Amino acid sequence: TRRSSDLNLFLGQSGINMMDFLKQYNAATADKKGQVIPAEITIYQDRSFTFVLKISPVADLIKQALKLKNGSGTPKRETIGKLTAAQVEAIAQTKLPDLNTTDLEAAKKIVVGTAKSMGVEVVA
């Protein structure tokens, strides 16, 4: 995942018109306003490109589920929300295609770990 300034430099160095990419990306993500949507960009020798949209990061899915703006600044001392086991499973199933596992239990552990690092408590 690159920041927009990094993306501009990356695309520019690759000979890709930034506005072409942004128009296509914005059209593809028009129904996902307000969400962080990573994209995997493939650039070909003829300077054409394709991109694949990925699923929002786990932290953003947790914030969305709990209607939070940010995680805790001090996650070990301050709890900012509670995530149920059902919410953990729903987030894990949503994110599973983008994770480096096909095991739902492993995906749930990833979600729980991210939640803890954000100051979100996981309840049974």
Coordinates of N, CA and C in Angstrom, one line a residue, residues 20-121:
D20 N -5.2 9.3 -15.4 CA -5.9 8.1 -16.0 C -6.1 7.1 -14.9
F21 N -5.1 6.8 -14.0 CA -5.3 5.9 -12.9 C -6.4 6.3 -12.0
L22 N -6.3 7.6 -11.6 CA -7.3 8.1 -10.6 C -8.7 8.0 -11.1
K23 N -8.9 8.4 -12.4 CA -10.3 8.3 -12.9 C -10.8 6.8 -12.9
Q24 N -10.0 5.9 -13.3 CA -10.4 4.5 -13.2 C -10.6 4.0 -11.8
Y25 N -9.7 4.4 -10.9 CA -9.8 4.0 -9.5 C -11.0 4.5 -8.9
N26 N -11.3 5.8 -9.1 CA -12.5 6.5 -8.5 C -13.7 5.9 -9.0
A27 N -13.8 5.5 -10.3 CA -15.0 4.9 -10.9 C -15.2 3.5 -10.3
A28 N -14.1 2.8 -10.1 CA -14.2 1.4 -9.5 C -14.6 1.4 -8.0
T29 N -14.3 2.5 -7.3 CA -14.6 2.6 -5.9 C -15.7 3.6 -5.5
A30 N -16.5 4.0 -6.5 CA -17.5 5.0 -6.3 C -18.5 4.6 -5.2
D31 N -18.8 3.3 -5.1 CA -19.8 2.8 -4.2 C -19.2 2.5 -2.8
K32 N -17.9 2.9 -2.6 CA -17.2 2.6 -1.3 C -16.7 3.9 -0.7
K33 N -17.4 5.0 -0.9 CA -16.9 6.3 -0.3 C -16.7 6.1 1.2
G34 N -15.6 6.7 1.6 CA -15.2 6.8 3.0 C -14.4 5.6 3.5
Q35 N -14.3 4.6 2.7 CA -13.5 3.4 3.0 C -12.1 3.5 2.4
V36 N -11.2 2.8 3.1 CA -9.8 2.7 2.6 C -9.8 1.4 1.7
I37 N -9.5 1.6 0.4 CA -9.5 0.5 -0.6 C -8.2 0.4 -1.2
P38 N -7.3 -0.5 -0.7 CA -6.0 -0.7 -1.4 C -6.2 -1.3 -2.8
A39 N -5.2 -1.0 -3.6 CA -5.2 -1.5 -5.0 C -3.8 -2.1 -5.3
E40 N -3.8 -3.2 -6.0 CA -2.6 -3.8 -6.5 C -2.5 -3.5 -8.0
I41 N -1.5 -2.7 -8.3 CA -1.3 -2.2 -9.7 C -0.3 -3.0 -10.4
T42 N -0.6 -3.4 -11.7 CA 0.3 -4.1 -12.5 C 0.6 -3.1 -13.7
I43 N 1.9 -2.8 -14.0 CA 2.2 -2.0 -15.1 C 3.0 -2.8 -16.1
Y44 N 2.5 -2.7 -17.3 CA 3.1 -3.4 -18.4 C 4.1 -2.6 -19.2
Q45 N 5.0 -3.3 -20.0 CA 6.0 -2.6 -20.7 C 5.5 -1.5 -21.7
D46 N 4.3 -1.7 -22.2 CA 3.8 -0.7 -23.1 C 3.1 0.5 -22.4
R47 N 3.4 0.6 -21.1 CA 2.9 1.6 -20.2 C 1.4 1.6 -19.9
S48 N 0.8 0.5 -20.2 CA -0.6 0.3 -19.8 C -0.6 -0.3 -18.4
F49 N -1.7 -0.3 -17.8 CA -1.8 -0.8 -16.4 C -3.1 -1.5 -16.2
T50 N -3.1 -2.3 -15.2 CA -4.4 -2.9 -14.6 C -4.2 -2.8 -13.1
F51 N -5.4 -2.8 -12.5 CA -5.3 -2.9 -11.0 C -6.4 -3.7 -10.5
V52 N -6.2 -4.3 -9.3 CA -7.1 -5.1 -8.6 C -7.4 -4.5 -7.3
L53 N -8.7 -4.3 -7.0 CA -9.0 -3.7 -5.7 C -8.9 -4.8 -4.6
K54 N -8.4 -4.4 -3.5 CA -8.3 -5.3 -2.3 C -9.4 -4.9 -1.3
I55 N -9.5 -5.7 -0.3 CA -10.4 -5.5 0.8 C -9.8 -4.5 1.8
S56 N -10.6 -3.7 2.4 CA -10.1 -2.7 3.4 C -9.2 -3.4 4.5
P57 N -8.2 -2.7 5.1 CA -7.4 -3.3 6.1 C -8.3 -3.8 7.3
V58 N -7.8 -4.8 8.1 CA -8.6 -5.3 9.2 C -8.9 -4.2 10.2
A59 N -8.0 -3.3 10.5 CA -8.2 -2.2 11.4 C -9.4 -1.3 10.9
D60 N -9.5 -1.1 9.7 CA -10.6 -0.3 9.2 C -11.9 -1.0 9.3
L61 N -11.9 -2.3 9.0 CA -13.1 -3.1 9.2 C -13.6 -3.1 10.6
I62 N -12.6 -3.2 11.6 CA -13.0 -3.1 13.0 C -13.5 -1.8 13.3
K63 N -12.9 -0.7 12.9 CA -13.4 0.7 13.1 C -14.8 0.8 12.6
Q64 N -15.0 0.3 11.4 CA -16.3 0.3 10.7 C -17.4 -0.4 11.6
A65 N -17.0 -1.6 12.0 CA -18.0 -2.4 12.8 C -18.4 -1.8 14.1
L66 N -17.4 -1.1 14.7 CA -17.7 -0.4 16.0 C -18.0 1.1 15.9
K67 N -18.0 1.6 14.7 CA -18.3 3.0 14.4 C -17.3 3.9 15.2
L68 N -16.0 3.5 15.1 CA -14.9 4.3 15.7 C -14.2 5.2 14.7
K69 N -13.6 6.3 15.1 CA -12.8 7.1 14.2 C -11.4 6.6 14.3
N70 N -10.9 6.3 15.4 CA -9.5 5.9 15.6 C -9.4 4.8 16.6
G71 N -8.2 4.1 16.6 CA -7.9 3.2 17.7 C -7.4 4.0 18.9
S72 N -7.1 3.2 19.9 CA -6.6 3.9 21.2 C -5.2 4.3 21.0
G73 N -4.8 5.4 21.6 CA -3.5 5.9 21.6 C -2.6 5.1 22.6
T74 N -3.3 4.5 23.6 CA -2.6 3.7 24.6 C -3.4 2.4 24.7
P75 N -3.2 1.5 23.8 CA -4.1 0.3 23.7 C -4.0 -0.7 24.9
K76 N -2.9 -0.7 25.6 CA -2.8 -1.6 26.8 C -3.5 -1.0 28.0
R77 N -3.7 0.3 28.0 CA -4.3 0.9 29.2 C -5.7 1.4 28.9
E78 N -6.0 1.7 27.7 CA -7.3 2.3 27.3 C -8.1 1.4 26.4
T79 N -9.3 0.9 26.8 CA -10.1 0.1 25.9 C -11.1 1.0 25.3
I80 N -11.2 1.0 24.0 CA -12.1 1.9 23.3 C -13.4 1.3 22.7
G81 N -13.5 0.0 22.9 CA -14.7 -0.7 22.3 C -14.6 -2.2 22.6
K82 N -15.7 -2.9 22.3 CA -15.8 -4.3 22.5 C -16.2 -5.0 21.2
L83 N -15.5 -6.0 20.8 CA -15.9 -6.7 19.6 C -16.4 -8.1 20.0
T84 N -17.5 -8.5 19.5 CA -18.1 -9.8 19.8 C -17.4 -10.9 18.9
A85 N -17.6 -12.1 19.3 CA -17.0 -13.3 18.6 C -17.7 -13.3 17.2
A86 N -19.0 -13.0 17.1 CA -19.7 -12.9 15.8 C -19.1 -11.9 14.9
Q87 N -18.7 -10.7 15.5 CA -18.1 -9.6 14.7 C -16.7 -10.0 14.2
V88 N -16.0 -10.7 15.1 CA -14.6 -11.2 14.7 C -14.8 -12.1 13.5
E89 N -15.7 -13.1 13.6 CA -15.9 -14.0 12.5 C -16.3 -13.4 11.2
A90 N -17.2 -12.4 11.3 CA -17.7 -11.7 10.1 C -16.5 -10.9 9.4
I91 N -15.7 -10.3 10.2 CA -14.6 -9.5 9.7 C -13.6 -10.5 9.1
A92 N -13.3 -11.6 9.8 CA -12.4 -12.6 9.3 C -12.8 -13.2 7.9
Q93 N -14.1 -13.5 7.8 CA -14.6 -14.0 6.6 C -14.6 -12.9 5.4
T94 N -14.8 -11.7 5.8 CA -14.7 -10.6 4.8 C -13.3 -10.5 4.3
K95 N -12.3 -10.5 5.2 CA -10.9 -10.3 4.8 C -10.2 -11.5 4.3
L96 N -10.7 -12.7 4.5 CA -10.1 -14.0 4.2 C -9.5 -14.0 2.8
P97 N -10.1 -13.5 1.7 CA -9.5 -13.6 0.4 C -8.2 -12.9 0.3
D98 N -8.0 -11.9 1.1 CA -6.7 -11.1 1.0 C -5.7 -11.5 2.0
L99 N -6.0 -12.4 2.9 CA -5.0 -12.9 3.8 C -4.1 -14.0 3.3
N100 N -3.0 -14.2 4.0 CA -2.1 -15.3 3.6 C -2.5 -16.6 4.2
T101 N -3.7 -16.8 4.4 CA -4.2 -18.1 5.0 C -5.6 -18.4 4.4
T102 N -6.0 -19.6 4.4 CA -7.3 -20.0 3.9 C -8.1 -20.6 5.1
D103 N -7.5 -20.6 6.3 CA -8.0 -21.1 7.5 C -8.8 -20.0 8.3
L104 N -10.1 -20.2 8.5 CA -10.9 -19.2 9.1 C -10.4 -18.9 10.6
E105 N -10.0 -20.0 11.3 CA -9.5 -19.8 12.6 C -8.3 -18.9 12.7
A106 N -7.4 -19.1 11.7 CA -6.2 -18.3 11.7 C -6.5 -16.9 11.3
A107 N -7.5 -16.7 10.5 CA -8.0 -15.3 10.1 C -8.6 -14.7 11.3
K108 N -9.3 -15.4 12.1 CA -9.9 -14.8 13.4 C -8.8 -14.4 14.3
K109 N -7.7 -15.2 14.4 CA -6.6 -14.8 15.3 C -6.0 -13.5 14.8
I110 N -5.9 -13.3 13.5 CA -5.4 -12.0 12.9 C -6.2 -10.9 13.3
V111 N -7.6 -11.1 13.2 CA -8.5 -10.0 13.6 C -8.4 -9.7 15.1
V112 N -8.3 -10.7 15.9 CA -8.2 -10.5 17.4 C -6.9 -9.7 17.7
G113 N -5.8 -10.1 17.1 CA -4.5 -9.4 17.3 C -4.6 -8.0 16.9
T114 N -5.2 -7.7 15.8 CA -5.3 -6.3 15.3 C -6.2 -5.5 16.3
A115 N -7.3 -6.2 16.8 CA -8.2 -5.5 17.7 C -7.5 -5.1 19.0
K116 N -6.7 -6.1 19.5 CA -6.0 -5.8 20.7 C -5.0 -4.7 20.6
S117 N -4.3 -4.6 19.4 CA -3.3 -3.5 19.2 C -4.0 -2.2 19.0
M118 N -5.3 -2.2 18.8 CA -6.1 -1.0 18.6 C -6.7 -0.5 19.9
G119 N -6.7 -1.4 21.0 CA -7.4 -1.1 22.2 C -8.8 -1.5 22.2
V120 N -9.1 -2.5 21.4 CA -10.5 -3.1 21.3 C -10.5 -4.4 22.0
E121 N -11.4 -4.6 23.0 CA -11.5 -5.8 23.7 C -12.4 -6.8 22.9

